[in-house]
Amino acid sequence: MKLMAGNSNLPLARAIAGYLEQPLTDAAVRRFADEEVFVEINENVRGEDVFVLQSTSYPCNDNLMELLICIDALRRASAKRITAVVPYFGYARQDRKPGPRTPISAKLVANLITTAGADRVLAVDLHAGQIQGFFDIPTDNLFAAPVMAADIQARYGDKPLMVVSPDVGGVVRARALAKRLDNAPLAIVDKRRDKPGQSEVMNIIGDVKGRACILIDDIIDSGGTLCNAAQALMDAGAASVTAYITHGVLSGAAVARVNSSALKELVITDSILPTEATQASDRIRIITIAPLIGEAVRRIADESSVSSLFD
Ligand code: R5P
């Protein structure tokens, strides 16, 4: 087995390599003067089972091209099997046509990865489960929930918990986490705009009074969804609100928004390389999913069960 990394998240790649006690493959993934991506693999990979580690996070188009070109280089170097390990799968939110004459970019990206030469894909908390079906090659979708549940038990296990989905679409994810937390109760933030032009009203389904609320979501991008939900929960009498989010996209002013929000803490994973602002925030904590990904990689290489990681 060999591990190769693009440049999107080298600390995570090194941590996965550390877990597997494997060095990263000697390769140069660099730019020509005009920013074209160039990849050169400096060791033999003929007949090898190769895992390419690359999140397609900001700058998402550059990181996607790096992934595709790494896969192409490996295929032309006669690797036996190539697995694209994409902890954060960008473009995932474009998974359906929201209106006429719009793309389904998640499907296009799946096609690009397959056409480049990937034999398998390994991702974490895909925005929508059906993205697995966009690939006609085996695709494993890992869940960060066990890592989050362990952290929640350690930090908040002695408090009366309430798991909260920040929108109706996230209920399945929230329910799965609640089950791992000894069947903690579940609440839902129901955002409604009764008439166009009216501001959104946040209704809380469930009694959160006095509860330590755990908001769970797959992505925090601008932070709007989460910070508004946190405020609505505090207004409804929650004792505290902590958010656990797999992918800390945190674009633009998101970190500043989190820093001045009603959130006690935002916990994200290291699926995306944190910016300096994220690292500097005393409201944001990062937990690692390197052992989770490393173990899944080991099991794929050994042809053993990946799903039993979540039993
Ligand atoms: C939406 O379906 C996702 O699960 C997230 O809630 C959303 O992407 C978060 O975006 P933002 O932080 O910009 O509100």
mmCIF file of C-alpha atoms in Angstrom, residues 13-224:
data_model
loop_
_atom_site.group_PDB
_atom_site.id
_atom_site.type_symbol
_atom_site.label_atom_id
_atom_site.label_comp_id
_atom_site.label_asym_id
_atom_site.label_seq_id
_atom_site.Cartn_x
_atom_site.Cartn_y
_atom_site.Cartn_z
ATOM 1 C CA ALA A 13 -2.152 13.511 5.318
ATOM 2 C CA ARG A 14 0.877 13.272 7.620
ATOM 3 C CA ALA A 15 -1.340 12.316 10.570
ATOM 4 C CA ILE A 16 -2.991 9.547 8.512
ATOM 5 C CA ALA A 17 0.466 8.365 7.422
ATOM 6 C CA GLY A 18 1.541 8.409 11.085
ATOM 7 C CA TYR A 19 -1.468 6.306 12.097
ATOM 8 C CA LEU A 20 -0.638 3.770 9.384
ATOM 9 C CA GLU A 21 3.101 3.941 10.140
ATOM 10 C CA GLN A 22 3.678 4.486 6.411
ATOM 11 C CA PRO A 23 5.705 7.260 4.794
ATOM 12 C CA LEU A 24 4.016 9.494 2.231
ATOM 13 C CA THR A 25 5.060 8.620 -1.314
ATOM 14 C CA ASP A 26 7.867 10.806 -2.599
ATOM 15 C CA ALA A 27 6.126 13.025 -5.139
ATOM 16 C CA ALA A 28 6.178 16.642 -6.232
ATOM 17 C CA VAL A 29 2.781 18.287 -6.689
ATOM 18 C CA ARG A 30 3.620 21.783 -7.865
ATOM 19 C CA ARG A 31 2.709 24.615 -10.201
ATOM 20 C CA PHE A 32 4.172 25.887 -13.427
ATOM 21 C CA ALA A 33 4.580 29.657 -13.723
ATOM 22 C CA ASP A 34 1.085 29.975 -15.227
ATOM 23 C CA GLU A 35 -0.394 27.989 -12.281
ATOM 24 C CA GLU A 36 -0.921 24.757 -14.246
ATOM 25 C CA VAL A 37 -0.595 21.787 -11.877
ATOM 26 C CA PHE A 38 2.321 19.421 -12.430
ATOM 27 C CA VAL A 39 2.826 16.098 -10.640
ATOM 28 C CA GLU A 40 5.935 13.961 -10.597
ATOM 29 C CA ILE A 41 6.062 10.706 -8.643
ATOM 30 C CA ASN A 42 9.627 10.018 -7.603
ATOM 31 C CA GLU A 43 9.306 6.344 -6.702
ATOM 32 C CA ASN A 44 7.977 3.193 -8.309
ATOM 33 C CA VAL A 45 4.230 2.632 -7.835
ATOM 34 C CA ARG A 46 3.775 -0.129 -10.439
ATOM 35 C CA GLY A 47 1.332 -2.721 -9.127
ATOM 36 C CA GLU A 48 0.734 -0.800 -5.867
ATOM 37 C CA ASP A 49 -2.522 -0.146 -3.988
ATOM 38 C CA VAL A 50 -2.338 3.664 -3.792
ATOM 39 C CA PHE A 51 -4.440 6.035 -1.685
ATOM 40 C CA VAL A 52 -4.414 9.696 -2.796
ATOM 41 C CA LEU A 53 -5.219 12.043 0.106
ATOM 42 C CA GLN A 54 -6.759 15.340 -0.985
ATOM 43 C CA SER A 55 -9.684 17.462 0.253
ATOM 44 C CA THR A 56 -11.297 19.529 -2.483
ATOM 45 C CA SER A 57 -11.615 22.515 -0.165
ATOM 46 C CA TYR A 58 -10.685 26.173 -0.826
ATOM 47 C CA PRO A 59 -9.242 26.868 -3.366
ATOM 48 C CA CYS A 60 -11.558 24.089 -4.489
ATOM 49 C CA ASN A 61 -10.870 24.173 -8.228
ATOM 50 C CA ASP A 62 -7.076 24.085 -7.758
ATOM 51 C CA ASN A 63 -7.332 21.278 -5.223
ATOM 52 C CA LEU A 64 -9.692 19.316 -7.462
ATOM 53 C CA MET A 65 -7.262 19.642 -10.391
ATOM 54 C CA GLU A 66 -4.411 18.451 -8.141
ATOM 55 C CA LEU A 67 -6.454 15.388 -7.214
ATOM 56 C CA LEU A 68 -7.321 14.602 -10.836
ATOM 57 C CA ILE A 69 -3.746 15.052 -12.036
ATOM 58 C CA CYS A 70 -2.334 12.921 -9.174
ATOM 59 C CA ILE A 71 -4.748 10.146 -10.159
ATOM 60 C CA ASP A 72 -3.764 10.481 -13.820
ATOM 61 C CA ALA A 73 -0.056 10.305 -12.943
ATOM 62 C CA LEU A 74 -0.639 7.168 -10.842
ATOM 63 C CA ARG A 75 -2.684 5.480 -13.560
ATOM 64 C CA ARG A 76 -0.006 6.150 -16.156
ATOM 65 C CA ALA A 77 2.592 4.830 -13.690
ATOM 66 C CA SER A 78 0.664 1.503 -13.588
ATOM 67 C CA ALA A 79 -0.615 1.636 -10.012
ATOM 68 C CA LYS A 80 -2.772 -1.466 -9.472
ATOM 69 C CA ARG A 81 -5.607 0.291 -7.646
ATOM 70 C CA ILE A 82 -6.144 3.989 -6.944
ATOM 71 C CA THR A 83 -8.396 5.194 -4.126
ATOM 72 C CA ALA A 84 -9.272 8.877 -4.001
ATOM 73 C CA VAL A 85 -9.432 9.749 -0.298
ATOM 74 C CA VAL A 86 -11.390 13.006 -0.200
ATOM 75 C CA PRO A 87 -12.078 13.935 3.446
ATOM 76 C CA TYR A 88 -13.989 17.047 2.316
ATOM 77 C CA PHE A 89 -15.755 16.557 -1.016
ATOM 78 C CA GLY A 90 -16.301 20.022 -2.496
ATOM 79 C CA TYR A 91 -19.196 20.762 -4.840
ATOM 80 C CA ALA A 92 -21.303 18.325 -2.780
ATOM 81 C CA ARG A 93 -23.985 20.939 -2.131
ATOM 82 C CA GLN A 94 -24.734 21.083 -5.860
ATOM 83 C CA ASP A 95 -26.309 17.645 -5.760
ATOM 84 C CA ARG A 96 -29.576 18.428 -7.539
ATOM 85 C CA LYS A 97 -31.054 21.011 -9.883
ATOM 86 C CA PRO A 98 -32.423 23.808 -7.677
ATOM 87 C CA GLY A 99 -34.000 25.382 -10.736
ATOM 88 C CA PRO A 100 -34.165 25.103 -14.497
ATOM 89 C CA ARG A 101 -30.911 25.385 -16.475
ATOM 90 C CA THR A 102 -28.646 24.746 -13.468
ATOM 91 C CA PRO A 103 -25.908 22.074 -13.195
ATOM 92 C CA ILE A 104 -25.562 19.058 -10.940
ATOM 93 C CA SER A 105 -21.915 19.784 -10.249
ATOM 94 C CA ALA A 106 -21.475 17.021 -7.645
ATOM 95 C CA LYS A 107 -22.228 14.484 -10.372
ATOM 96 C CA LEU A 108 -19.809 16.206 -12.775
ATOM 97 C CA VAL A 109 -17.037 16.070 -10.143
ATOM 98 C CA ALA A 110 -17.798 12.372 -9.533
ATOM 99 C CA ASN A 111 -17.462 11.771 -13.285
ATOM 100 C CA LEU A 112 -14.165 13.693 -13.386
ATOM 101 C CA ILE A 113 -12.657 11.638 -10.554
ATOM 102 C CA THR A 114 -13.762 8.393 -12.199
ATOM 103 C CA THR A 115 -12.557 9.415 -15.664
ATOM 104 C CA ALA A 116 -9.169 10.454 -14.248
ATOM 105 C CA GLY A 117 -8.727 6.812 -13.236
ATOM 106 C CA ALA A 118 -9.833 6.339 -9.611
ATOM 107 C CA ASP A 119 -10.957 2.796 -8.765
ATOM 108 C CA ARG A 120 -12.520 3.705 -5.410
ATOM 109 C CA VAL A 121 -13.475 6.751 -3.371
ATOM 110 C CA LEU A 122 -13.349 7.309 0.373
ATOM 111 C CA ALA A 123 -15.081 10.419 1.724
ATOM 112 C CA VAL A 124 -16.289 11.678 5.090
ATOM 113 C CA ASP A 125 -19.818 12.898 5.843
ATOM 114 C CA LEU A 126 -20.870 13.522 2.260
ATOM 115 C CA HIS A 127 -23.376 16.364 2.223
ATOM 116 C CA ALA A 128 -26.018 13.963 0.877
ATOM 117 C CA GLY A 129 -25.833 10.182 1.022
ATOM 118 C CA GLN A 130 -26.995 9.882 -2.568
ATOM 119 C CA ILE A 131 -23.677 11.352 -3.782
ATOM 120 C CA GLN A 132 -22.319 7.818 -3.232
ATOM 121 C CA GLY A 133 -24.605 6.808 -6.077
ATOM 122 C CA PHE A 134 -23.108 9.475 -8.361
ATOM 123 C CA PHE A 135 -20.052 7.210 -8.597
ATOM 124 C CA ASP A 136 -20.136 3.923 -10.498
ATOM 125 C CA ILE A 137 -17.053 2.798 -8.548
ATOM 126 C CA PRO A 138 -17.101 1.620 -4.909
ATOM 127 C CA THR A 139 -17.492 4.610 -2.599
ATOM 128 C CA ASP A 140 -17.212 4.555 1.183
ATOM 129 C CA ASN A 141 -18.781 7.399 3.137
ATOM 130 C CA LEU A 142 -17.310 7.588 6.644
ATOM 131 C CA PHE A 143 -19.102 9.289 9.529
ATOM 132 C CA ALA A 144 -17.382 11.595 12.009
ATOM 133 C CA ALA A 145 -20.187 10.887 14.506
ATOM 134 C CA PRO A 146 -18.234 8.316 16.612
ATOM 135 C CA VAL A 147 -15.341 10.790 17.035
ATOM 136 C CA MET A 148 -17.797 13.565 17.934
ATOM 137 C CA ALA A 149 -19.771 11.348 20.317
ATOM 138 C CA ALA A 150 -16.614 10.439 22.247
ATOM 139 C CA ASP A 151 -15.719 14.132 22.584
ATOM 140 C CA ILE A 152 -19.258 15.073 23.647
ATOM 141 C CA GLN A 153 -19.354 12.304 26.274
ATOM 142 C CA ALA A 154 -15.998 13.462 27.671
ATOM 143 C CA ARG A 155 -16.896 17.171 27.795
ATOM 144 C CA TYR A 156 -20.661 17.309 28.258
ATOM 145 C CA GLY A 157 -21.599 13.790 29.349
ATOM 146 C CA ASP A 158 -22.567 14.929 32.870
ATOM 147 C CA LYS A 159 -25.098 17.479 31.568
ATOM 148 C CA PRO A 160 -28.698 17.078 30.380
ATOM 149 C CA LEU A 161 -28.070 16.904 26.633
ATOM 150 C CA MET A 162 -30.286 17.736 23.675
ATOM 151 C CA VAL A 163 -29.054 16.994 20.157
ATOM 152 C CA VAL A 164 -30.310 19.618 17.716
ATOM 153 C CA SER A 165 -30.535 19.620 13.936
ATOM 154 C CA PRO A 166 -30.149 23.191 12.598
ATOM 155 C CA ASP A 167 -32.640 22.444 9.823
ATOM 156 C CA VAL A 168 -35.201 19.864 8.820
ATOM 157 C CA GLY A 169 -32.796 18.347 6.260
ATOM 158 C CA GLY A 170 -30.290 17.377 8.956
ATOM 159 C CA VAL A 171 -32.582 15.301 11.129
ATOM 160 C CA VAL A 172 -31.208 11.892 10.048
ATOM 161 C CA ARG A 173 -27.660 12.983 10.928
ATOM 162 C CA ALA A 174 -28.786 14.401 14.284
ATOM 163 C CA ARG A 175 -30.765 11.274 15.130
ATOM 164 C CA ALA A 176 -27.719 9.096 14.424
ATOM 165 C CA LEU A 177 -25.624 11.177 16.826
ATOM 166 C CA ALA A 178 -28.364 11.156 19.485
ATOM 167 C CA LYS A 179 -28.432 7.346 19.325
ATOM 168 C CA ARG A 180 -24.706 7.256 20.047
ATOM 169 C CA LEU A 181 -25.271 9.529 23.059
ATOM 170 C CA ASP A 182 -27.411 7.011 24.966
ATOM 171 C CA ASN A 183 -30.476 8.038 22.970
ATOM 172 C CA ALA A 184 -30.307 11.697 23.936
ATOM 173 C CA PRO A 185 -33.474 13.654 23.051
ATOM 174 C CA LEU A 186 -33.696 15.434 19.712
ATOM 175 C CA ALA A 187 -34.824 18.940 18.758
ATOM 176 C CA ILE A 188 -35.114 20.603 15.343
ATOM 177 C CA VAL A 189 -34.755 24.214 14.273
ATOM 178 C CA ASP A 190 -37.487 24.831 11.746
ATOM 179 C CA LYS A 191 -36.731 27.883 9.601
ATOM 180 C CA ARG A 192 -39.771 29.414 7.955
ATOM 181 C CA ARG A 193 -40.430 32.412 5.786
ATOM 182 C CA ASP A 194 -44.195 32.606 5.476
ATOM 183 C CA LYS A 195 -44.215 35.148 2.654
ATOM 184 C CA PRO A 196 -41.460 36.226 0.261
ATOM 185 C CA GLY A 197 -39.744 39.338 1.610
ATOM 186 C CA GLN A 198 -40.613 38.536 5.247
ATOM 187 C CA SER A 199 -37.690 37.699 7.515
ATOM 188 C CA GLU A 200 -37.138 34.086 8.532
ATOM 189 C CA VAL A 201 -38.728 32.850 11.741
ATOM 190 C CA MET A 202 -36.938 30.159 13.737
ATOM 191 C CA ASN A 203 -39.272 27.741 15.472
ATOM 192 C CA ILE A 204 -37.746 25.224 17.848
ATOM 193 C CA ILE A 205 -39.402 21.814 17.758
ATOM 194 C CA GLY A 206 -38.682 20.283 21.165
ATOM 195 C CA ASP A 207 -38.245 21.674 24.695
ATOM 196 C CA VAL A 208 -34.633 22.823 25.051
ATOM 197 C CA LYS A 209 -35.073 24.676 28.386
ATOM 198 C CA GLY A 210 -32.113 24.050 30.687
ATOM 199 C CA ARG A 211 -30.488 21.667 28.224
ATOM 200 C CA ALA A 212 -26.894 21.612 26.979
ATOM 201 C CA CYS A 213 -27.705 21.707 23.267
ATOM 202 C CA ILE A 214 -25.443 20.001 20.748
ATOM 203 C CA LEU A 215 -26.021 21.369 17.245
ATOM 204 C CA ILE A 216 -24.821 18.976 14.566
ATOM 205 C CA ASP A 217 -24.275 19.635 10.854
ATOM 206 C CA ASP A 218 -21.982 18.518 8.037
ATOM 207 C CA ILE A 219 -20.771 21.947 6.910
ATOM 208 C CA ILE A 220 -20.286 25.391 8.373
ATOM 209 C CA ASP A 221 -19.636 27.831 5.546
ATOM 210 C CA SER A 222 -20.712 31.434 6.190
ATOM 211 C CA GLY A 223 -21.820 30.405 9.681
ATOM 212 C CA GLY A 224 -25.264 31.957 9.168
#
